[in-house]
Short mmCIF file of C-alpha atoms in Angstrom, two decimals:
data_model
loop_
_atom_site.label_atom_id
_atom_site.label_comp_id
_atom_site.label_asym_id
_atom_site.label_seq_id
_atom_site.Cartn_x
_atom_site.Cartn_y
_atom_site.Cartn_z
CA ALA A 1113 -15.32 -6.54 -103.93
CA GLY A 1114 -13.23 -7.96 -106.68
CA VAL A 1115 -11.87 -4.40 -107.39
CA VAL A 1116 -10.76 -3.86 -104.08
CA MET A 1117 -9.42 -7.40 -103.72
CA ARG A 1118 -7.14 -7.06 -106.89
CA ALA A 1119 -6.05 -3.62 -106.09
CA TRP A 1120 -5.20 -4.52 -102.52
CA LYS A 1121 -3.20 -7.38 -103.58
CA ARG A 1122 -1.19 -5.39 -106.10
CA ALA A 1123 -0.26 -2.84 -103.56
CA VAL A 1124 0.24 -5.66 -100.57
CA ILE A 1125 1.76 -8.79 -102.60
CA GLY A 1126 3.77 -6.46 -105.14
CA GLY A 1127 3.10 -4.32 -108.24
CA TYR A 1128 2.62 -0.86 -106.04
CA ALA A 1129 5.82 1.04 -106.49
CA THR A 1130 5.71 4.15 -106.44
CA SER A 1131 8.34 7.28 -106.07
CA HIS A 1132 7.01 7.71 -102.26
CA GLN A 1133 6.71 3.91 -101.14
CA PRO A 1134 9.38 1.71 -101.74
CA GLN A 1135 8.73 -2.25 -102.21
CA PHE A 1136 9.08 -4.68 -99.05
CA PRO A 1137 7.49 -8.00 -100.56
CA MET A 1138 8.46 -9.78 -97.62
CA VAL A 1139 6.77 -7.40 -94.91
CA ARG A 1140 3.43 -6.99 -97.35
CA ARG A 1141 3.30 -10.96 -97.48
CA LEU A 1142 3.61 -10.83 -93.91
CA THR A 1143 0.87 -8.14 -93.78
CA LEU A 1144 -1.31 -10.10 -96.29
CA LEU A 1145 -0.92 -12.94 -93.46
CA LEU A 1146 -1.51 -11.16 -90.80
CA ALA A 1147 -5.07 -9.87 -92.44
CA PHE A 1148 -5.90 -13.12 -93.43
CA ALA A 1149 -5.47 -14.86 -90.22
CA ALA A 1150 -7.41 -11.93 -88.89
CA PHE A 1151 -10.13 -12.81 -90.56
CA SER A 1152 -9.95 -16.32 -90.73
CA GLY A 1153 -9.61 -16.35 -86.51
CA HIS A 1154 -12.72 -13.70 -86.67
CA ALA A 1155 -14.69 -16.12 -88.69
CA TYR A 1156 -14.24 -18.87 -86.50
CA GLN A 1157 -15.17 -16.99 -83.07
CA ARG A 1158 -18.20 -15.29 -84.66
CA ALA A 1159 -19.04 -18.84 -86.11
CA GLY A 1160 -18.15 -20.03 -82.95
CA VAL A 1161 -21.01 -17.46 -81.03
CA VAL A 1162 -23.59 -18.01 -83.40
CA MET A 1163 -23.10 -22.13 -82.93
CA ARG A 1164 -23.19 -21.57 -78.92
CA ALA A 1165 -26.34 -19.61 -79.71
CA THR A 1166 -28.35 -21.72 -81.51
CA SER A 1167 -30.14 -24.67 -79.95
CA GLY A 1168 -29.08 -28.42 -80.33
CA PRO A 1169 -27.99 -31.56 -78.45
CA ASN A 1170 -24.13 -30.89 -78.38
CA ALA A 1171 -24.51 -26.80 -77.91
CA LYS A 1172 -22.59 -25.06 -75.36
CA THR A 1173 -24.78 -23.21 -72.89
CA ASN A 1174 -23.84 -19.62 -72.34
CA ARG A 1175 -24.38 -18.00 -68.88
CA PHE A 1176 -27.21 -16.11 -69.95
CA ARG A 1177 -28.94 -18.82 -71.19
CA ASN A 1178 -27.82 -20.81 -68.02
CA LEU A 1179 -28.93 -18.02 -66.07
CA ALA A 1180 -32.26 -17.92 -67.30
CA SER A 1181 -32.59 -21.92 -66.54
CA SER A 1182 -31.71 -21.39 -63.04
CA VAL A 1183 -34.25 -18.86 -62.64
CA ARG A 1184 -36.68 -20.99 -64.28
CA ARG A 1185 -36.02 -23.76 -62.00
CA LEU A 1186 -35.93 -21.56 -59.01
CA ALA A 1187 -39.01 -20.21 -59.78
CA VAL A 1188 -42.50 -21.81 -58.66
CA SER A 1189 -44.61 -20.52 -61.25
CA THR A 1190 -43.97 -17.59 -64.21
CA GLY A 1191 -44.57 -14.43 -61.95
CA ALA A 1192 -43.43 -15.59 -58.84
CA SER A 1193 -42.42 -13.16 -56.39
CA VAL A 1194 -38.56 -13.05 -55.00
CA ASP A 1195 -40.53 -14.33 -51.77
CA GLU A 1196 -41.63 -17.42 -53.36
CA VAL A 1197 -38.41 -18.21 -55.37
CA GLY A 1198 -36.41 -17.76 -52.04
CA LEU A 1199 -34.12 -15.03 -53.88
CA VAL A 1200 -34.20 -12.68 -51.17
CA ASN A 1201 -30.81 -11.55 -50.22
CA LYS A 1202 -29.57 -13.71 -53.00
CA ASP A 1203 -27.03 -13.30 -55.99
CA PHE A 1204 -26.35 -14.60 -59.09
CA VAL A 1205 -22.45 -15.20 -59.73
CA CYS A 1206 -21.54 -16.38 -63.34
CA ASP A 1207 -18.58 -17.97 -64.37
CA ASP A 1208 -17.77 -17.39 -68.75
CA ASP A 1209 -15.29 -20.30 -68.80
CA THR A 1210 -17.58 -23.08 -67.42
CA ALA A 1211 -20.41 -21.05 -68.92
CA THR A 1212 -22.50 -21.95 -65.52
CA CYS A 1213 -24.24 -19.77 -62.91
CA GLU A 1214 -25.05 -20.26 -59.43
CA VAL A 1215 -27.08 -18.56 -56.62
CA LYS A 1216 -25.23 -17.41 -53.42
CA THR A 1217 -26.54 -15.87 -50.75
CA VAL A 1218 -25.29 -12.07 -50.13
CA PRO A 1219 -23.83 -11.82 -46.12
CA LYS A 1220 -25.48 -9.21 -44.09
CA LYS A 1221 -23.54 -6.72 -44.84
CA LYS A 1222 -23.63 -6.67 -48.19
CA GLN A 1223 -27.37 -6.91 -48.82
CA ARG A 1224 -28.84 -4.08 -50.54
CA ASP A 1225 -32.36 -2.35 -51.00
CA ARG A 1226 -34.26 -4.43 -53.84
CA LEU A 1227 -33.69 -3.48 -57.43
CA VAL A 1228 -36.71 -3.55 -59.54
CA CYS A 1229 -38.00 -2.08 -62.78
CA ARG A 1230 -41.03 -2.31 -65.46
CA ILE A 1231 -41.02 -4.58 -68.50
CA ASP A 1232 -44.25 -4.68 -70.57
CA ASP A 1233 -46.37 -3.22 -67.10
CA ARG A 1234 -44.87 -6.47 -65.26
CA TRP A 1235 -42.57 -5.58 -62.22
CA VAL A 1236 -39.68 -7.70 -62.34
CA ASP A 1237 -36.72 -7.81 -59.29
CA LEU A 1238 -33.17 -7.32 -60.81
CA THR A 1239 -31.44 -7.39 -57.73
CA GLY A 1240 -29.76 -10.89 -58.00
CA TRP A 1241 -29.29 -10.45 -61.53
CA ARG A 1242 -27.59 -7.48 -61.55
CA ASN A 1243 -23.94 -8.11 -61.92
CA ALA A 1244 -24.67 -10.87 -64.68
CA HIS A 1245 -26.33 -8.36 -67.26
CA PRO A 1246 -24.15 -8.54 -70.15
CA ALA A 1247 -23.71 -4.80 -71.16
CA GLY A 1248 -22.62 -3.78 -67.45
CA THR A 1249 -24.42 -3.03 -63.87
CA HIS A 1250 -24.72 0.53 -64.99
CA TRP A 1251 -27.80 -0.13 -67.18
CA ILE A 1252 -29.84 -1.75 -64.58
CA ASP A 1253 -28.73 0.86 -62.00
CA LEU A 1254 -30.11 3.56 -64.46
CA TYR A 1255 -33.60 1.98 -64.46
CA ASP A 1256 -34.25 1.09 -60.85
CA LYS A 1257 -37.80 1.71 -60.19
CA ALA A 1258 -38.42 2.72 -64.00
CA ASP A 1259 -39.81 1.61 -66.66
CA ALA A 1260 -37.65 -0.06 -69.34
CA THR A 1261 -39.89 -1.79 -71.80
CA GLU A 1262 -38.95 0.30 -75.03
CA VAL A 1263 -35.22 -0.34 -74.02
CA MET A 1264 -35.36 -3.76 -73.75
CA HIS A 1265 -37.31 -4.26 -76.89
CA GLY A 1266 -35.21 -1.99 -78.80
CA PHE A 1267 -31.86 -3.41 -77.60
CA HIS A 1268 -32.15 -7.09 -77.07
CA SER A 1269 -32.54 -10.13 -79.43
CA GLY A 1270 -35.86 -12.31 -79.79
CA GLU A 1271 -34.25 -15.22 -77.59
CA ALA A 1272 -33.40 -12.60 -74.34
CA MET A 1273 -36.85 -11.38 -74.72
CA LYS A 1274 -38.03 -15.12 -74.38
CA MET A 1275 -36.04 -14.58 -71.12
CA LEU A 1276 -38.14 -11.98 -69.38
CA SER A 1277 -40.82 -13.95 -68.27
CA ARG A 1278 -38.44 -16.33 -66.28
CA LEU A 1279 -37.25 -13.36 -64.14
CA PRO A 1280 -38.96 -13.01 -60.60
CA ALA A 1281 -41.69 -10.67 -60.15
CA ALA A 1282 -40.81 -7.67 -57.88
CA ARG A 1283 -42.54 -8.09 -54.08
CA PRO A 1284 -45.95 -5.85 -53.76
CA GLU A 1285 -43.79 -3.36 -51.15
CA ASP A 1286 -41.02 -2.81 -53.72
CA VAL A 1287 -42.80 -1.54 -56.57
CA PRO A 1288 -42.35 2.47 -56.58
CA SER A 1289 -45.34 4.74 -56.38
CA GLU A 1290 -47.31 6.49 -59.44
CA GLU A 1291 -45.51 9.34 -58.56
CA VAL A 1292 -42.12 7.94 -58.67
CA CYS A 1293 -42.97 5.83 -62.35
CA PRO A 1294 -46.03 6.89 -63.30
CA THR A 1295 -48.13 4.69 -65.77
CA PRO A 1296 -46.93 4.77 -69.42
CA THR A 1297 -49.08 7.39 -71.77
CA LYS A 1298 -51.44 6.38 -74.46
CA ALA A 1299 -48.85 7.26 -76.81
CA THR A 1300 -46.19 5.12 -75.68
CA TYR A 1301 -48.69 2.11 -75.57
CA ALA A 1302 -49.57 3.09 -78.95
CA PHE A 1303 -45.89 2.71 -79.85
CA ARG A 1304 -45.74 -0.30 -78.43
CA GLU A 1305 -48.69 -1.45 -80.48
CA LEU A 1306 -47.02 -0.27 -83.48
CA ARG A 1307 -43.96 -1.83 -82.78
CA THR A 1308 -45.39 -5.50 -82.62
CA LYS A 1309 -47.17 -4.69 -85.76
CA LEU A 1310 -43.74 -3.92 -87.42
CA GLU A 1311 -42.43 -7.31 -86.15
CA GLU A 1312 -45.40 -9.01 -87.33
CA GLU A 1313 -44.72 -7.57 -90.81
CA GLY A 1314 -40.94 -8.37 -91.04
CA TRP A 1315 -39.44 -4.66 -90.74
CA PHE A 1316 -36.77 -6.13 -88.75
CA LYS A 1317 -35.65 -8.74 -90.94
CA ARG A 1318 -32.61 -8.15 -93.32
CA ASN A 1319 -32.18 -8.91 -96.83
CA ALA A 1320 -29.37 -9.46 -99.48
CA VAL A 1321 -30.15 -6.70 -101.63
CA GLY A 1322 -29.84 -4.25 -98.71
CA GLU A 1323 -26.69 -5.65 -97.14
CA ALA A 1324 -24.74 -6.21 -100.30
CA GLY A 1325 -25.59 -2.26 -101.62
CA HIS A 1326 -24.14 -1.02 -98.26
CA LEU A 1327 -20.92 -3.55 -98.55
CA LEU A 1328 -20.45 -2.60 -102.25
CA GLY A 1329 -20.43 1.21 -101.56
CA TRP A 1330 -17.57 0.91 -98.88
CA CYS A 1331 -15.83 -1.48 -101.38
CA GLY A 1332 -15.84 1.30 -104.07
CA THR A 1333 -14.86 4.25 -101.80
CA MET A 1334 -12.22 2.38 -100.57
CA ALA A 1335 -11.11 0.89 -104.08
CA ALA A 1336 -10.99 4.39 -105.45
CA ALA A 1337 -8.72 5.48 -102.34
CA ILE A 1338 -6.29 2.86 -103.21
CA PHE A 1339 -6.22 3.59 -107.18
CA ALA A 1340 -5.91 7.35 -106.16
CA ALA A 1341 -2.91 6.60 -103.86
CA LYS A 1342 -1.38 4.37 -106.55
CA SER A 1343 -1.16 6.92 -109.37
CA GLY A 1344 0.09 9.62 -106.86
CA ASN A 1345 -3.21 11.82 -106.20
CA PHE A 1346 -2.77 11.91 -102.50
CA VAL A 1347 -5.40 14.49 -101.97
CA LEU A 1348 -8.20 12.71 -103.60
CA SER A 1349 -6.94 9.47 -101.89
CA ALA A 1350 -7.58 11.00 -98.45
CA VAL A 1351 -10.88 12.44 -99.43
CA MET A 1352 -12.04 8.68 -100.36
CA LEU A 1353 -10.63 7.10 -97.63
CA ALA A 1354 -11.89 9.61 -95.15
CA VAL A 1355 -15.40 8.57 -97.02
CA SER A 1356 -14.64 4.76 -96.85
CA ASN A 1357 -14.01 5.32 -93.27
CA THR A 1358 -17.35 6.94 -92.47
CA GLY A 1359 -18.96 4.33 -94.48
CA ALA A 1360 -17.13 1.36 -92.57
CA GLY A 1361 -18.62 3.13 -89.53
CA TRP A 1362 -21.85 3.29 -90.47
CA ILE A 1363 -21.86 -0.54 -91.71
CA ALA A 1364 -20.21 -1.26 -88.13
CA HIS A 1365 -23.04 0.75 -86.16
CA ASP A 1366 -25.64 -1.19 -88.23
CA TYR A 1367 -24.03 -4.70 -87.31
CA THR A 1368 -23.13 -3.69 -83.76
CA HIS A 1369 -27.03 -2.69 -83.44
CA GLY A 1370 -28.42 -5.57 -85.41
CA ARG A 1371 -29.50 -8.97 -84.40
CA GLY A 1372 -29.34 -12.46 -86.09
CA LYS A 1373 -26.64 -14.71 -87.45
CA TRP A 1374 -25.88 -12.43 -90.43
CA CYS A 1375 -25.28 -9.85 -87.87
CA SER A 1376 -22.93 -11.47 -85.22
CA PHE A 1377 -20.96 -12.88 -87.44
CA MET A 1378 -19.67 -9.34 -89.17
CA ARG A 1379 -19.83 -7.68 -85.75
CA GLY A 1380 -16.08 -7.58 -86.46
CA PHE A 1381 -16.42 -5.12 -89.35
CA GLY A 1382 -15.95 -2.36 -87.28
CA GLU A 1383 -12.34 -3.49 -86.13
CA LEU A 1384 -11.24 -4.86 -89.53
CA CYS A 1385 -12.37 -2.33 -91.59
CA GLY A 1386 -13.24 1.00 -89.43
CA GLY A 1387 -10.70 0.78 -86.59
CA MET A 1388 -13.19 0.68 -83.60
CA SER A 1389 -13.68 -1.34 -80.98
CA THR A 1390 -17.23 -2.92 -80.87
CA THR A 1391 -17.01 -3.38 -76.88
CA TRP A 1392 -16.28 0.23 -76.58
CA TRP A 1393 -18.59 1.54 -79.00
CA SER A 1394 -21.59 -0.65 -77.60
CA ASP A 1395 -20.98 0.74 -73.86
CA LYS A 1396 -21.02 4.31 -75.18
CA HIS A 1397 -23.41 4.28 -77.85
CA ASN A 1398 -26.40 1.99 -76.53
CA LEU A 1399 -26.65 4.71 -73.45
CA HIS A 1400 -26.63 7.42 -75.66
CA HIS A 1401 -29.51 5.75 -77.29
CA ALA A 1402 -31.59 5.19 -74.34
CA LEU A 1403 -31.24 8.42 -72.38
CA THR A 1404 -30.51 10.79 -75.31
CA ASN A 1405 -29.87 14.27 -74.11
CA VAL A 1406 -29.83 13.48 -70.44
CA VAL A 1407 -27.37 15.80 -69.20
CA GLY A 1408 -25.16 13.87 -66.72
CA ILE A 1409 -25.33 10.59 -68.39
CA ASP A 1410 -25.13 11.12 -72.08
CA GLU A 1411 -21.72 11.23 -73.30
CA ASP A 1412 -22.48 12.94 -76.37
CA LEU A 1413 -23.17 15.68 -74.62
CA MET A 1414 -19.88 15.59 -72.57
CA VAL A 1415 -17.91 17.33 -75.01
CA ASP A 1416 -16.78 20.60 -72.72
CA PRO A 1417 -14.35 22.51 -72.64
CA ALA A 1418 -13.92 22.27 -76.25
CA LEU A 1419 -17.78 23.09 -76.95
CA PHE A 1420 -20.24 24.06 -74.45
CA LEU A 1421 -23.96 23.15 -75.30
CA TRP A 1422 -25.60 24.95 -72.54
CA GLN A 1423 -24.54 27.89 -70.55
CA PRO A 1424 -21.99 26.80 -67.96
CA SER A 1425 -21.33 28.21 -64.53
CA PRO A 1426 -18.22 30.60 -63.81
CA GLU A 1427 -16.39 28.26 -62.53
CA ASN A 1428 -16.53 25.75 -65.69
CA ASP A 1429 -16.53 28.37 -68.06
CA ASN A 1430 -13.74 28.89 -70.66
CA TRP A 1431 -12.88 31.58 -72.58
CA LEU A 1432 -12.88 29.91 -75.77
CA ARG A 1433 -16.92 29.57 -75.55
CA LYS A 1434 -17.15 32.71 -77.03
CA ILE A 1435 -15.61 31.87 -80.44
CA GLN A 1436 -17.12 28.27 -80.25
CA HIS A 1437 -19.07 29.10 -83.42
CA TRP A 1438 -16.16 29.36 -85.54
CA TYR A 1439 -13.76 26.76 -84.71
CA TRP A 1440 -16.53 23.87 -84.10
CA ALA A 1441 -15.34 22.04 -86.94
CA LEU A 1442 -11.70 21.30 -85.24
CA PRO A 1443 -12.86 19.34 -82.20
CA TYR A 1444 -15.21 17.88 -84.57
CA SER A 1445 -12.68 16.76 -86.77
CA MET A 1446 -10.43 14.96 -83.59
CA LEU A 1447 -13.65 12.54 -83.20
CA PHE A 1448 -12.06 9.35 -84.73
CA ALA A 1449 -8.74 10.05 -83.57
CA ILE A 1450 -10.32 10.11 -80.20
CA TRP A 1451 -12.51 7.16 -80.45
CA ARG A 1452 -9.68 4.92 -81.97
CA ILE A 1453 -7.49 5.78 -79.11
CA ASP A 1454 -10.03 4.90 -76.97
CA SER A 1455 -10.90 1.76 -78.67
CA VAL A 1456 -7.52 0.28 -78.26
CA LYS A 1457 -7.47 1.19 -74.80
CA VAL A 1458 -10.48 -0.44 -74.12
CA ALA A 1459 -9.36 -3.63 -75.97
CA MET A 1460 -6.30 -3.67 -74.02
CA ASN A 1461 -7.76 -3.10 -70.82
CA ARG A 1462 -10.37 -5.62 -70.94
CA LYS A 1463 -8.19 -7.81 -72.46
CA LEU A 1464 -10.34 -8.59 -75.75
CA ASN A 1465 -7.73 -10.32 -77.58
CA GLY A 1466 -10.26 -10.94 -80.55
CA GLU A 1467 -10.58 -7.26 -80.75
CA LEU A 1468 -6.78 -6.46 -80.42
CA PHE A 1469 -5.80 -8.75 -83.16
CA ARG A 1470 -8.16 -7.15 -85.75
CA LEU A 1471 -7.12 -3.86 -84.78
CA ALA A 1472 -3.89 -4.76 -85.27
CA ALA A 1473 -4.58 -6.02 -88.88
CA HIS A 1474 -6.29 -2.87 -89.78
CA TYR A 1475 -3.69 -0.53 -89.10
CA ALA A 1476 -1.10 -3.21 -90.71
CA ILE A 1477 -3.24 -3.02 -93.76
CA TRP A 1478 -3.41 0.79 -93.87
CA ALA A 1479 0.07 1.39 -93.04
CA MET A 1480 1.11 -0.88 -96.16
CA ILE A 1481 -1.39 0.58 -98.44
CA PHE A 1482 -1.66 4.23 -97.66
CA PRO A 1483 1.34 6.39 -96.75
CA VAL A 1484 0.76 8.83 -93.98
CA LYS A 1485 0.13 11.88 -96.03
CA VAL A 1486 -3.14 10.02 -96.79
CA LEU A 1487 -4.17 8.73 -93.18
CA LEU A 1488 -3.48 11.36 -91.25
CA PRO A 1489 -6.00 13.75 -93.39
CA ALA A 1490 -8.50 11.07 -93.84
CA VAL A 1491 -9.00 10.16 -90.09
CA PHE A 1492 -9.35 14.21 -89.23
CA LEU A 1493 -11.63 14.32 -92.58
CA SER A 1494 -13.66 11.18 -91.56
CA GLY A 1495 -14.16 12.53 -87.73
CA LEU A 1496 -15.38 15.75 -89.14
CA LEU A 1497 -17.93 14.10 -91.38
CA THR A 1498 -19.38 11.51 -88.72
CA ALA A 1499 -19.21 14.49 -85.91
CA THR A 1500 -21.41 16.86 -88.36
CA ILE A 1501 -23.74 14.12 -89.12
CA VAL A 1502 -24.47 12.75 -85.99
CA THR A 1503 -24.66 15.74 -83.99
CA VAL A 1504 -26.58 18.08 -85.91
CA SER A 1505 -29.93 15.89 -84.91
CA HIS A 1506 -29.35 16.18 -81.17
CA ILE A 1507 -27.49 19.14 -79.77
CA SER A 1508 -29.87 22.03 -80.85
CA GLU A 1509 -32.82 19.95 -79.54
CA ASP A 1510 -34.36 19.76 -75.71
CA LEU A 1511 -32.01 18.90 -72.94
CA PHE A 1512 -32.78 17.19 -69.93
CA PHE A 1513 -31.24 18.64 -66.81
CA ASP A 1514 -33.53 16.84 -64.12
CA GLY A 1515 -32.10 13.50 -64.68
CA PRO A 1516 -33.66 10.41 -66.37
CA HIS A 1517 -36.93 8.89 -66.96
CA LYS A 1518 -38.85 12.74 -66.39
CA VAL A 1519 -40.16 12.27 -69.58
CA ASP A 1520 -41.88 9.15 -71.41
CA TYR A 1521 -39.56 7.50 -73.60
CA VAL A 1522 -41.29 8.29 -76.89
CA GLU A 1523 -41.91 11.84 -76.17
CA ALA A 1524 -38.08 11.96 -74.84
CA GLN A 1525 -36.71 10.70 -78.46
CA LEU A 1526 -39.03 12.82 -80.67
CA ARG A 1527 -38.08 16.05 -78.43
CA SER A 1528 -34.27 15.32 -78.38
CA THR A 1529 -33.90 14.27 -82.39
CA ARG A 1530 -34.77 15.87 -85.59
CA ASP A 1531 -34.08 14.09 -89.33
CA PHE A 1532 -33.13 15.74 -92.27
CA LYS A 1533 -33.67 15.50 -95.78
CA CYS A 1534 -30.63 15.31 -97.81
CA SER A 1535 -30.41 17.66 -100.88
CA ASN A 1536 -28.57 15.31 -103.08
CA PRO A 1537 -27.38 11.48 -103.75
CA VAL A 1538 -23.82 12.20 -102.30
CA PHE A 1539 -25.25 13.65 -98.98
CA GLU A 1540 -27.78 10.64 -98.87
CA TYR A 1541 -24.99 8.25 -98.97
CA LEU A 1542 -22.25 10.09 -96.83
CA SER A 1543 -25.13 10.20 -94.42
CA GLY A 1544 -25.17 6.36 -93.81
CA GLY A 1545 -28.94 6.36 -92.64
CA MET A 1546 -28.38 8.94 -89.95
CA ASN A 1547 -30.59 11.47 -91.63
CA TYR A 1548 -33.28 8.98 -90.29
CA GLN A 1549 -32.20 9.60 -86.61
CA ILE A 1550 -35.84 9.52 -85.02
CA GLU A 1551 -36.33 6.40 -86.71
CA HIS A 1552 -33.00 5.15 -85.69
CA HIS A 1553 -33.73 6.07 -82.28
CA LEU A 1554 -36.69 4.27 -81.99
CA PHE A 1555 -36.09 1.39 -83.67
CA PRO A 1556 -32.03 0.70 -83.40
CA ILE A 1557 -32.12 -2.81 -84.31
CA MET A 1558 -34.22 -2.12 -87.74
CA PRO A 1559 -31.93 -2.41 -90.93
CA ARG A 1560 -31.20 1.47 -91.69
CA TYR A 1561 -32.21 0.58 -95.48
CA LYS A 1562 -35.78 0.22 -94.17
CA TYR A 1563 -35.85 3.78 -92.34
CA PRO A 1564 -37.10 6.00 -95.67
CA ALA A 1565 -40.50 4.24 -95.56
CA LEU A 1566 -40.45 3.90 -91.85
CA GLN A 1567 -40.36 7.51 -91.64
CA LYS A 1568 -43.66 7.92 -93.25
CA VAL A 1569 -44.90 5.53 -90.68
CA LEU A 1570 -44.01 7.61 -87.57
CA MET A 1571 -44.88 11.05 -89.09
CA LYS A 1572 -48.57 9.43 -89.29
CA PHE A 1573 -47.98 8.26 -85.79
CA ALA A 1574 -46.59 11.69 -84.23
CA ALA A 1575 -49.49 13.41 -85.87
CA GLU A 1576 -52.20 11.40 -84.84
CA HIS A 1577 -50.66 11.69 -81.07
CA ASN A 1578 -50.10 15.39 -81.22
CA ILE A 1579 -46.15 14.61 -81.01
CA GLU A 1580 -44.23 17.31 -83.17
CA TYR A 1581 -42.10 15.26 -85.79
CA ARG A 1582 -38.63 17.30 -86.51
CA LEU A 1583 -37.48 17.42 -89.57
CA ASP A 1584 -35.15 19.78 -91.20
CA GLY A 1585 -33.01 19.86 -94.82
CA ASP A 1586 -29.36 19.24 -94.61
CA TRP A 1587 -28.05 22.89 -94.87
CA GLN A 1588 -30.85 23.89 -92.39
CA VAL A 1589 -30.24 21.43 -90.01
CA LEU A 1590 -26.24 22.51 -90.53
CA ARG A 1591 -27.67 26.25 -89.85
CA ARG A 1592 -29.21 25.26 -86.93
CA THR A 1593 -26.51 24.04 -85.05
CA ILE A 1594 -23.92 26.48 -85.56
CA ASN A 1595 -26.87 29.49 -84.58
CA ASN A 1596 -27.38 27.43 -81.50
CA LEU A 1597 -23.14 27.19 -80.66
CA GLN A 1598 -23.30 31.04 -81.49
CA SER A 1599 -26.41 31.60 -79.03
CA ILE A 1600 -24.61 29.85 -76.26
CA ALA A 1601 -21.07 31.90 -77.06
CA LYS A 1602 -22.86 35.08 -76.63
CA ALA A 1603 -24.84 34.39 -73.50
CA ASP A 1604 -23.50 35.10 -70.00
CA PRO A 1605 -22.45 32.16 -67.81
CA ASN A 1606 -25.12 30.27 -65.69
CA PRO A 1607 -24.45 30.30 -61.71
CA ASN A 1608 -26.70 27.24 -62.01
CA GLY A 1609 -25.46 25.57 -65.16
CA PRO A 1610 -24.99 21.94 -64.41
CA PRO A 1611 -21.62 20.02 -65.33
CA SER A 1612 -21.99 17.94 -68.06
CA ARG A 1613 -20.76 15.08 -66.14
CA ASP A 1614 -22.42 13.81 -62.83
CA ASP A 1615 -20.70 11.43 -60.63
CA SER A 1616 -24.19 10.90 -58.76
CA TYR A 1617 -25.41 8.66 -61.65
CA PRO A 1618 -23.97 5.04 -62.55
CA THR A 1619 -20.85 5.06 -64.74
CA LEU A 1620 -20.04 3.23 -67.94
CA PRO A 1621 -16.85 0.65 -67.50
CA ALA A 1622 -13.81 2.67 -67.29
CA ILE A 1623 -11.69 2.95 -70.26
#
């Protein structure tokens, strides 16, 4: 970290005058001030979030605690139905500014069918709570009359899980039949027991050594990029900046999934160091996790007409499909450029001022340190690295064309995901833990430095329950992906080929 700071101070404050970049001391000092203000503002904001999330006599109650308290006060007893607590045709209306929620009667013309889901074998009514869900209403809608147990445990903190018992139970007449929502399989119940065991053994706890290792890796690659730019070696600088940017993405990915005070404080790392909006990423990525490879819902499959992952219908076909196995690297390389644009759009449209300020600081720092001839190649190379590492684990695996919840969650994740074993330490570092995609999809909030040990546990679990655990080498999984693209390229159009986007499903908030 000290190496990076010294190099950065020389670059920003002075002492970094090269033939390609004249010195502008005042501009550089202003950039340093902007970066310091962005970090200070981020630290103040995240500290406030952490303090509000902890109990105490002076702690400000957030809207979700208040919502849970409202449910608790209304409930006659734990497990009460919506009839018993008087929540039929009522809705929660929350105010972020005052951090309060109140229950209001829904007008008859706006009354809707009950929205229920199963969590830990208990059916709860979420009709009134739908609009207050922090991640958006589309999540609740997608799990109507379905089992949401694994998603709840996979994406929520212990504090949030404690609130579940306070939610009203669904009325018996609103509970779907066995045909609509079957009883979980033996493998699913065994998985839940495994998850509880791992929690008790401390697998989800973070340690200083693991966290420091990831941050030092990013600092080292960033320092190498700065020194290469200073010495005029722009090719090496672009490569190291691309590696650093990919590493920043993996670290931000880990913090955004993670739970606890440290992850909450570091959540702005994605904007400051990676140039990605945390809010935009959470909206897009978590849905991919929950409903992996479900056609029409998983946005990671919505890559046509650049690439086709199954035989399209004639009206959705494109002549480029015939050669997609030759040019696949081109659209892959555009990944980070597109993500960066979408991040700015989301932050601006939703008026996320904190994220906007951190994004502005990120670009200001980059512009002051690196010339354009380094920045542009780095962004596209980083996109290629990240897209290749992520997609090889999914796009050649099972796709689900019949909608969500048709296959048991644990089985669906193992059928739609493949691990790959890296052949050398460099590839291991570049993969950022994403070579353990099965482990990550089943336990997304677990720190990624726990995945190598977890892999042995899950391989044993899969064998015990006769579920295929898919594992390849790094070059083998890449060949598998390219061969899959080639087989689709050679195939004829399918008159019944579904579109990758389906408006009948609840959608993410608009960019």
